[in-house]
Each structure stands twice: as structure tokens, then as C-alpha cells.
Coordinates of C-alpha atoms in Angstrom, one line a residue:
M29 CA 173.2 336.7 -85.7
P30 CA 170.6 334.4 -84.2
I31 CA 171.6 332.0 -81.5
T32 CA 171.6 328.3 -82.6
L33 CA 171.4 325.2 -80.5
G34 CA 175.0 324.7 -81.2
D35 CA 175.9 327.8 -79.2
I36 CA 174.6 326.3 -75.9
P37 CA 177.6 326.0 -73.5
Q38 CA 178.2 322.6 -71.9
Q39 CA 177.1 322.4 -68.3
P40 CA 179.4 320.6 -65.8
R41 CA 178.6 317.1 -64.9
D42 CA 176.4 316.6 -61.9
E43 CA 178.8 315.8 -59.1
A44 CA 176.9 313.0 -57.4
F45 CA 176.2 311.0 -60.6
A46 CA 179.6 311.7 -62.0
L47 CA 181.3 310.2 -58.9
T48 CA 179.1 307.1 -59.2
A49 CA 180.1 306.7 -62.8
D50 CA 183.8 307.2 -62.1
F51 CA 183.6 304.8 -59.2
K52 CA 182.1 302.1 -61.4
A53 CA 184.8 302.7 -64.1
D54 CA 187.6 302.3 -61.5
N55 CA 189.1 298.8 -61.6
H56 CA 191.2 299.2 -58.4
P57 CA 190.6 296.3 -56.0
N58 CA 190.3 298.5 -52.9
K59 CA 188.1 301.2 -54.3
V60 CA 185.4 302.5 -51.9
S61 CA 182.3 304.6 -52.7
L62 CA 181.5 307.0 -49.9
S63 CA 179.5 309.4 -52.2
A64 CA 176.2 307.7 -53.1
G65 CA 173.3 308.4 -50.9
V66 CA 172.1 304.8 -51.0
Y67 CA 172.1 302.1 -48.3
R68 CA 174.5 299.2 -48.7
D69 CA 174.8 296.1 -46.5
G70 CA 177.9 294.9 -44.7
D71 CA 179.2 293.5 -48.0
S72 CA 178.6 296.8 -49.8
K73 CA 175.8 295.3 -51.7
P74 CA 172.3 296.8 -52.4
W75 CA 169.8 295.6 -49.9
V76 CA 166.1 294.9 -50.6
L77 CA 164.1 295.4 -47.4
S78 CA 162.3 292.2 -46.3
S79 CA 159.1 294.1 -46.0
V80 CA 159.4 295.3 -49.6
R81 CA 160.1 291.7 -50.8
E82 CA 157.0 290.5 -49.1
A83 CA 154.9 293.4 -50.5
K84 CA 156.1 292.6 -54.0
R85 CA 155.2 289.0 -53.5
I86 CA 151.7 289.9 -52.4
L87 CA 151.3 292.3 -55.4
H88 CA 152.5 289.8 -57.9
E89 CA 150.1 287.1 -56.6
T90 CA 147.1 289.5 -56.7
T91 CA 145.4 288.5 -59.9
D92 CA 143.0 291.4 -60.4
L93 CA 145.6 294.2 -60.4
D94 CA 145.7 296.2 -63.6
H95 CA 148.1 298.7 -65.0
E96 CA 145.7 301.5 -65.8
Y97 CA 146.6 305.2 -65.5
L98 CA 146.4 306.7 -62.0
P99 CA 144.5 310.0 -61.5
I100 CA 146.7 313.1 -61.8
Q101 CA 147.1 313.3 -58.1
G102 CA 148.3 309.7 -57.8
L103 CA 147.2 306.7 -55.8
D104 CA 144.8 308.0 -53.1
S105 CA 145.4 305.1 -50.7
F106 CA 149.1 305.7 -50.9
L107 CA 148.7 309.4 -50.3
D108 CA 146.5 308.8 -47.2
A109 CA 149.2 306.4 -45.8
A110 CA 152.0 308.8 -46.6
K111 CA 150.2 311.7 -44.9
D112 CA 149.5 309.6 -41.8
L113 CA 153.1 308.6 -41.7
I114 CA 154.5 312.2 -41.7
L115 CA 151.8 314.0 -39.8
G116 CA 150.5 311.3 -37.5
K117 CA 147.0 309.9 -38.0
E118 CA 145.2 312.4 -35.8
A119 CA 146.7 315.5 -37.3
A120 CA 146.5 314.1 -40.8
A121 CA 142.7 313.6 -40.4
T122 CA 142.2 317.3 -39.3
A123 CA 144.9 319.2 -41.2
N124 CA 143.8 321.4 -44.2
A125 CA 146.1 319.4 -46.5
V126 CA 146.4 318.9 -50.2
S127 CA 148.5 315.9 -51.2
L128 CA 149.9 314.7 -54.5
Q129 CA 152.1 311.8 -55.5
T130 CA 155.4 312.9 -57.0
I131 CA 158.5 311.6 -58.7
S132 CA 160.3 310.9 -55.4
G133 CA 161.5 313.8 -53.2
T134 CA 163.0 315.7 -56.1
G135 CA 159.7 315.9 -57.8
A136 CA 158.0 317.0 -54.6
N137 CA 160.6 319.8 -54.2
H138 CA 160.1 320.9 -57.8
V139 CA 156.3 320.9 -57.7
G140 CA 156.5 322.9 -54.5
A141 CA 159.0 325.4 -55.8
A142 CA 157.0 325.9 -59.0
F143 CA 153.7 326.3 -57.2
L144 CA 155.0 328.6 -54.6
G145 CA 156.9 330.7 -57.1
Q146 CA 153.8 331.2 -59.1
K147 CA 151.1 331.6 -56.4
L148 CA 152.7 332.7 -53.2
Q149 CA 155.3 334.7 -55.0
P150 CA 157.7 335.0 -52.0
K151 CA 160.5 337.6 -52.3
N152 CA 163.1 335.1 -51.0
V153 CA 163.6 331.4 -50.5
F154 CA 166.1 330.7 -47.6
I155 CA 168.2 327.6 -48.0
S156 CA 170.6 326.2 -45.4
D157 CA 174.4 326.6 -46.0
P158 CA 175.3 323.9 -46.8
T159 CA 172.4 321.8 -48.2
W160 CA 171.6 319.1 -50.6
S161 CA 173.0 320.5 -53.8
N162 CA 169.8 319.9 -55.8
H163 CA 167.8 322.4 -53.7
H164 CA 169.4 325.3 -55.5
L165 CA 168.9 323.8 -59.0
V166 CA 165.3 323.0 -58.2
W167 CA 164.5 326.6 -57.3
T168 CA 166.5 328.0 -60.2
V169 CA 164.5 325.9 -62.7
G170 CA 161.1 325.8 -60.8
A171 CA 160.9 329.4 -59.5
P172 CA 163.4 331.6 -61.2
N173 CA 161.5 334.7 -60.0
V174 CA 162.4 334.0 -56.4
T175 CA 165.7 335.2 -54.9
Q176 CA 167.7 332.4 -53.3
R177 CA 169.3 333.3 -50.0
K178 CA 171.5 331.2 -47.7
Y179 CA 171.1 331.0 -43.9
P180 CA 174.0 329.8 -41.7
Y181 CA 173.6 326.2 -40.7
Y182 CA 176.9 324.6 -39.9
D183 CA 179.9 325.7 -37.8
F184 CA 182.8 324.3 -39.9
S185 CA 185.4 325.0 -37.2
N186 CA 183.5 323.2 -34.4
H187 CA 181.7 320.6 -36.6
T188 CA 178.3 321.5 -35.0
L189 CA 175.0 323.1 -35.9
D190 CA 175.2 326.9 -36.1
F191 CA 171.8 327.4 -34.5
D192 CA 172.4 331.0 -33.3
G193 CA 173.5 332.0 -36.8
M194 CA 170.5 330.3 -38.3
M195 CA 168.0 332.0 -35.9
S196 CA 169.6 335.5 -36.1
T197 CA 169.7 335.5 -39.9
L198 CA 166.1 334.4 -40.3
E199 CA 165.0 336.8 -37.6
A200 CA 166.8 339.8 -39.1
E201 CA 166.4 339.1 -42.9
A202 CA 163.4 336.9 -43.6
E203 CA 160.2 338.7 -44.5
E204 CA 156.5 337.7 -44.3
N205 CA 155.7 335.0 -46.9
D206 CA 159.4 334.1 -47.5
V207 CA 160.0 330.4 -47.9
V208 CA 162.5 328.6 -45.7
I209 CA 163.8 325.1 -46.6
L210 CA 164.2 322.8 -43.6
H211 CA 165.5 319.3 -43.4
A212 CA 163.0 317.2 -41.4
C213 CA 165.8 315.0 -39.9
S214 CA 169.2 313.7 -40.9
H215 CA 170.4 317.0 -42.4
N216 CA 172.1 316.4 -45.8
P217 CA 175.1 316.9 -46.0
T218 CA 176.1 317.6 -42.4
G219 CA 174.2 315.1 -40.3
A220 CA 173.7 317.9 -37.7
D221 CA 170.0 318.3 -36.6
P222 CA 168.4 320.8 -34.2
S223 CA 167.3 319.6 -30.8
R224 CA 163.6 319.5 -30.0
E225 CA 164.1 322.7 -28.0
Q226 CA 165.7 324.4 -31.0
W227 CA 162.9 323.2 -33.3
Q228 CA 160.4 324.7 -30.9
S229 CA 162.2 328.1 -31.0
L230 CA 162.2 327.9 -34.8
A231 CA 158.5 327.1 -34.9
R232 CA 157.7 330.2 -32.7
L233 CA 159.8 332.4 -35.0
F234 CA 158.0 331.1 -38.1
K235 CA 154.7 331.8 -36.5
Q236 CA 155.7 335.2 -35.3
K237 CA 157.1 336.3 -38.7
K238 CA 154.6 334.4 -40.8
L239 CA 157.2 332.5 -42.7
F240 CA 156.5 329.5 -45.0
A241 CA 158.1 326.3 -43.8
F242 CA 159.1 323.9 -46.6
F243 CA 160.2 320.6 -45.1
D244 CA 162.3 318.1 -47.1
S245 CA 161.7 314.7 -45.5
A246 CA 163.9 312.1 -47.1
Y247 CA 164.9 310.0 -44.1
Q248 CA 162.0 309.4 -41.8
G249 CA 162.7 306.2 -39.9
F250 CA 166.1 305.8 -41.5
A251 CA 167.8 308.5 -39.3
T252 CA 167.1 306.9 -35.9
G253 CA 165.1 303.7 -36.7
D254 CA 162.1 305.4 -35.1
V255 CA 159.5 306.9 -37.6
E256 CA 157.7 308.8 -34.8
A257 CA 160.9 310.5 -33.5
D258 CA 162.1 311.3 -37.0
G259 CA 158.7 313.0 -37.8
W260 CA 158.6 315.0 -34.7
A261 CA 159.8 318.4 -36.1
V262 CA 157.3 318.4 -39.0
R263 CA 154.4 317.4 -36.6
H264 CA 155.5 320.1 -34.1
F265 CA 155.5 322.8 -36.8
Q266 CA 152.1 321.8 -38.1
Q267 CA 150.6 321.9 -34.6
T268 CA 152.4 325.2 -33.7
L269 CA 151.5 327.0 -36.9
F270 CA 147.9 325.7 -37.5
G271 CA 146.8 323.4 -34.7
E272 CA 146.5 325.9 -31.9
C273 CA 144.8 328.8 -33.7
S274 CA 141.5 329.1 -35.4
A275 CA 142.7 330.2 -38.8
E276 CA 139.2 329.8 -40.2
E277 CA 138.0 332.5 -37.8
N278 CA 141.2 334.7 -37.8
P279 CA 143.1 334.1 -41.0
S280 CA 145.5 337.0 -40.3
S281 CA 146.9 335.1 -37.3
A282 CA 148.4 332.2 -39.2
P283 CA 151.4 331.9 -41.5
P284 CA 150.6 331.5 -45.3
G285 CA 151.0 327.7 -45.0
M286 CA 153.7 325.0 -44.9
C287 CA 154.5 322.0 -47.1
I288 CA 156.4 318.8 -47.1
A289 CA 158.4 317.0 -49.8
Q290 CA 158.4 313.4 -48.8
S291 CA 160.6 310.7 -50.3
F292 CA 160.4 306.9 -49.9
A293 CA 163.7 306.2 -51.6
K294 CA 165.9 305.8 -48.5
N295 CA 163.4 304.5 -45.9
F296 CA 162.0 301.9 -48.3
G297 CA 165.1 301.3 -50.4
L298 CA 163.0 302.2 -53.5
Y299 CA 165.6 304.3 -55.1
G300 CA 164.7 303.5 -58.7
E301 CA 161.0 303.4 -58.2
R302 CA 160.9 307.2 -57.5
V303 CA 158.1 307.2 -54.9
G304 CA 157.3 310.5 -53.3
A305 CA 154.5 312.8 -52.1
F306 CA 154.0 316.5 -51.8
H307 CA 151.7 317.8 -49.0
L308 CA 150.6 321.4 -48.8
I309 CA 149.0 322.5 -45.5
L310 CA 146.9 325.6 -45.5
P311 CA 145.4 327.8 -42.8
R312 CA 141.9 327.4 -44.0
Q313 CA 140.1 324.5 -45.7
T314 CA 138.4 326.9 -48.0
Q315 CA 141.8 327.5 -49.7
A316 CA 142.2 323.8 -50.6
D317 CA 140.2 323.5 -53.8
G318 CA 141.9 326.3 -55.6
A319 CA 145.4 325.2 -54.5
K320 CA 144.7 321.6 -55.5
S321 CA 143.5 322.7 -59.0
E322 CA 146.8 324.6 -59.6
L323 CA 148.9 321.7 -58.4
L324 CA 147.1 319.3 -60.6
R325 CA 147.6 321.6 -63.5
L326 CA 151.4 321.6 -62.8
V327 CA 151.5 317.8 -62.6
R328 CA 149.5 317.4 -65.8
A329 CA 151.9 319.6 -67.7
E330 CA 155.0 317.8 -66.4
I331 CA 154.3 314.1 -66.0
S332 CA 150.5 313.8 -66.6
N333 CA 150.2 311.3 -63.8
P334 CA 152.7 309.4 -61.6
P335 CA 153.9 305.8 -61.8
L336 CA 152.0 303.0 -60.0
F337 CA 154.1 300.1 -58.8
G338 CA 156.3 301.8 -56.2
A339 CA 153.4 303.5 -54.7
R340 CA 151.5 300.2 -54.4
I341 CA 154.5 298.7 -52.5
V342 CA 154.6 301.6 -50.0
Q343 CA 150.8 301.5 -49.5
T344 CA 150.8 297.7 -49.1
V345 CA 153.4 297.9 -46.4
L346 CA 152.0 300.8 -44.5
S347 CA 148.4 299.5 -44.5
D348 CA 149.2 296.0 -43.2
A349 CA 150.1 295.7 -39.5
K350 CA 152.4 292.7 -40.0
L351 CA 154.2 294.3 -42.9
R352 CA 154.4 297.6 -41.1
A353 CA 156.1 295.9 -38.1
M354 CA 158.5 294.2 -40.6
W355 CA 159.3 297.5 -42.2
E356 CA 160.0 299.2 -38.9
N357 CA 162.4 296.4 -38.0
D358 CA 164.1 296.9 -41.4
L359 CA 164.6 300.5 -40.5
R360 CA 166.2 299.5 -37.2
V361 CA 168.6 297.2 -39.1
M362 CA 169.7 299.9 -41.5
S363 CA 170.0 302.7 -38.9
S364 CA 171.8 300.5 -36.4
R365 CA 174.4 299.4 -39.0
I366 CA 175.0 303.1 -39.9
T367 CA 175.4 303.9 -36.2
K368 CA 177.9 301.0 -35.7
M369 CA 179.9 302.2 -38.7
R370 CA 180.2 305.7 -37.3
S371 CA 181.7 304.2 -34.1
L372 CA 184.0 301.9 -35.9
L373 CA 185.3 304.6 -38.2
R374 CA 185.9 307.0 -35.4
Q375 CA 187.8 304.3 -33.4
A376 CA 189.9 303.4 -36.5
I377 CA 190.8 307.0 -37.3
E378 CA 191.7 307.9 -33.7
E379 CA 194.0 304.9 -33.4
D380 CA 196.5 307.4 -34.9
P381 CA 197.5 309.6 -32.0
N382 CA 197.9 312.6 -34.4
S383 CA 194.4 312.2 -36.0
G384 CA 192.7 314.8 -33.8
D385 CA 189.1 314.7 -32.5
W386 CA 186.6 312.8 -34.7
S387 CA 183.8 312.8 -32.2
R388 CA 181.6 314.4 -34.9
L389 CA 181.2 311.0 -36.5
E390 CA 179.1 309.9 -33.5
S391 CA 177.4 313.2 -32.6
Q392 CA 176.0 313.6 -36.1
I393 CA 173.1 311.4 -37.3
G394 CA 171.9 309.6 -40.4
M395 CA 173.5 308.5 -43.6
F396 CA 175.9 311.5 -44.0
T397 CA 178.7 313.1 -42.2
F398 CA 180.8 316.2 -42.9
T399 CA 184.4 315.1 -42.5
G400 CA 186.0 318.5 -42.6
L401 CA 188.4 317.4 -45.3
S402 CA 189.4 320.0 -47.9
E403 CA 188.7 319.7 -51.6
N404 CA 192.5 319.0 -52.2
Q405 CA 192.4 316.2 -49.6
V406 CA 189.2 314.7 -51.2
L407 CA 191.0 314.8 -54.6
R408 CA 194.0 312.9 -53.1
L409 CA 191.7 310.3 -51.6
R410 CA 190.2 309.7 -55.0
E411 CA 193.4 309.7 -57.0
V412 CA 195.7 307.9 -54.6
H413 CA 193.4 305.7 -52.5
H414 CA 190.5 305.3 -54.8
I415 CA 188.0 306.5 -52.2
Y416 CA 185.2 308.5 -53.7
L417 CA 183.4 311.2 -51.7
M418 CA 181.8 314.6 -52.5
N419 CA 184.2 317.6 -53.0
N420 CA 182.8 319.3 -49.9
G421 CA 184.0 316.4 -47.7
R422 CA 180.6 314.8 -47.2
I423 CA 180.7 311.0 -46.8
S424 CA 177.9 308.4 -46.9
L425 CA 178.5 306.0 -43.9
S426 CA 176.7 303.3 -45.8
G427 CA 179.8 302.7 -47.9
V428 CA 181.8 301.8 -44.7
N429 CA 181.9 298.2 -43.6
E430 CA 184.1 296.1 -41.3
G431 CA 186.2 295.0 -44.2
N432 CA 187.2 298.5 -45.4
V433 CA 187.0 300.6 -42.3
K434 CA 190.7 300.4 -41.5
Y435 CA 191.7 301.2 -45.1
I436 CA 189.4 304.2 -45.1
A437 CA 190.7 305.4 -41.7
E438 CA 194.4 305.1 -42.8
A439 CA 193.6 307.0 -46.0
F440 CA 191.9 309.8 -44.1
N441 CA 194.8 310.1 -41.8
E442 CA 197.3 310.1 -44.6
V443 CA 195.6 312.9 -46.6
S444 CA 195.1 314.9 -43.3
R445 CA 198.9 315.1 -43.0
Q446 CA 199.3 316.5 -46.5

């Protein structure tokens, strides 16, 4: 009997969006959302960056702006600014790079997976364990021919980066041309990042084994408040893999390439505008035209061409010295509030002498922290205390504020005793 559309099994709800919906439907006066990866101010309200407000004002007062279609690759002035931001101006000017505007970081990840699955055809894609949950779905849909492998990333017992496990697995199991997903900074969901020395060791390994580095950069500037520091790992990889060898003269000496999925949701607060970029860096400039033509073909088939307004906002901010300075101050405001909430939450939890060591709240970085709470404890937080977080125990620190930090700490300690 032929299969009908009615025979399609129902997929489970996406956890992140389901939690947001359940939180909104909850009428409890003390409810708290620690699940959504969005910045909130001290009153748990959405915050429009001052630099973004000013850019919008400028755009709305510019009388000769139109709403015509962008080219398939997107807004070129935005792409130049985005590439400069992640690679640095000097490297961006000399790198053999192909850039496309995408539907935020998810679109960049998907375009990259589809392109690499079709053209590079790696045997494996290695993804950190744990990772942003959408990485697996993106590669399942975009590159079903590529085997997904996990590499150790987090030591759950010590609440620290498992760098030795990461290195030993990639060294022993990754093969030439395999793709490895790396979080540029502020690892989601653990908040545990490699040190600069560890990034240097990784870059040497990638060069030696000719692995393809796929950076997911969603938090540049948001992690530490410093866009240069947060872009360091990507820039070091680009220089190590392609900046110090003449791939044009000796192509066999270089890895197959590297790429970056770049999101402007978090660091510009443009969540709903879906502004992103994909950058493919190749060993030789002679490879660029063919690669670009294939990427344009993928974009044409999926979205035809990207949206305009959000890209104009980012380009306006990054191209104006005054607005750029305003934006960098906005980043410091957001990152410093997150850092303060980490400290306050740790202090509030550890007021209970039986709470144990919560130093991980301050040693980890960025929006997210792995609490170490079990799925049963997370469920109790939701059902008894109306506190919403991911089943794996990840919390978004942006949902913590001075008004609810004590309530959250007491709830965490209560479920930890169960």
C-alpha cells in the first residue's frame, strides 16, 4: 500500500521553542525563563541597543532608500563589514574568502553543511559533545551523506573543558577533509572555552591532519565585551592554516579550507531580523569563482536572496566610527550585566552551606552555563518553582536579575536536595 501524507509520524516539539511557549502560557507570578538565548535587561525586558536605535533613525530619515531585491549574495557593504569584524581588516583584505549573507547563524550553518556535503564530501563531521542542539539537525537535513561523530568537550564531573579528550579523539579518529564544528567563543551550552594556548594546539592539529574547521560565531563581542578578544580563535586559525604558507605555490601543504557561520542576533540584539553571514576561506584564490557559483546556486534555490533591513542596520553601525563606539559600549553593558549575574547567583546559592561548589558560574563565560542539574531536577524546577531551563541543565544567565536571583538560588538548592 502506498504511503500517504497522513502516515507521517509526528515529530517532538523543538525544546527551545516549546519552553518559550510554555513559559508564556504560565500565569504564575514568580515564573522565570532561564531557557531562551536572548538578552534581557535588569527588569527581564527585551533591550534594543542604543546603537541599533540610532542606526534605525538614520535609515528611516534617509529619503532615497528603496526596497529593491538584493543580489543573491546579499548586501555587499554589509558582507565587507562582517568579514572585517570576524577576520580583522588586514586579514580580510588578503584572505581567499567567499562571503554570502544568510538567514542568521542557522542559515549560515545550513548553507555550509549543504555546500560541504555536496562538494567537499567529507567522511565525517565532528560535533562537540554537548553542543547547540540545532547543529545535529542542520547536518541531518543539509548533508545527510556525512556521518555525524561527537568529540568529547565537557567534563561533567569537574564542570570544565575536556581538552585532552577533545584533542585525543580528533588526533586518533578524524581523517583528512573531515569537518570539525568549533564554537568561536562562549560555547553553547557549556560556557567553557579553550584558552589561547589550547586554541593554538588545535590549530596545529588541524593543519597537520588537514581538517576542515567550521567555526560557529554567534557571540563575538557579547562574550567578553571585546570584539577583538572574542574573534581571536578564528583569526588565529585563519593565519595558522593559510596565512603562513603559500598555498598558491604548494596547494598540498594546506588544509582544504575553513568557514565561519556568523550571526548578528546576540551581539546586535537583532533576533527577529535574522542577520547572518557565511564566509568560506580557501587555500587558493583560483578556487573562489567555482565555490561562489555553487554557493549562489544553493541560496537561489532556498531563499533566492536575503532580507535587507537588518543587514542595513549592521552595516550602518559598523561603518560609522561614532556608531561603532556606541555599539562596543552596548556590548560592554550586556556582557558586564551577565558577569554580575553570574557572581550574584553563585553567592546566593552558596549561602546555603550544603549547596556545594558553584564556582563554575564564574569560571564559565557568556550567556550560558551548565548547572549540572539532572533532567528530573529540571522538571521539578519547572513544575514546582515555575523556573524554565533546558532539560540538559543549561541556563541562560540573561534571565537572572537582582529581583529574582534569591528565588532562583533557593529553588536550585531545593531541587538539589531531592
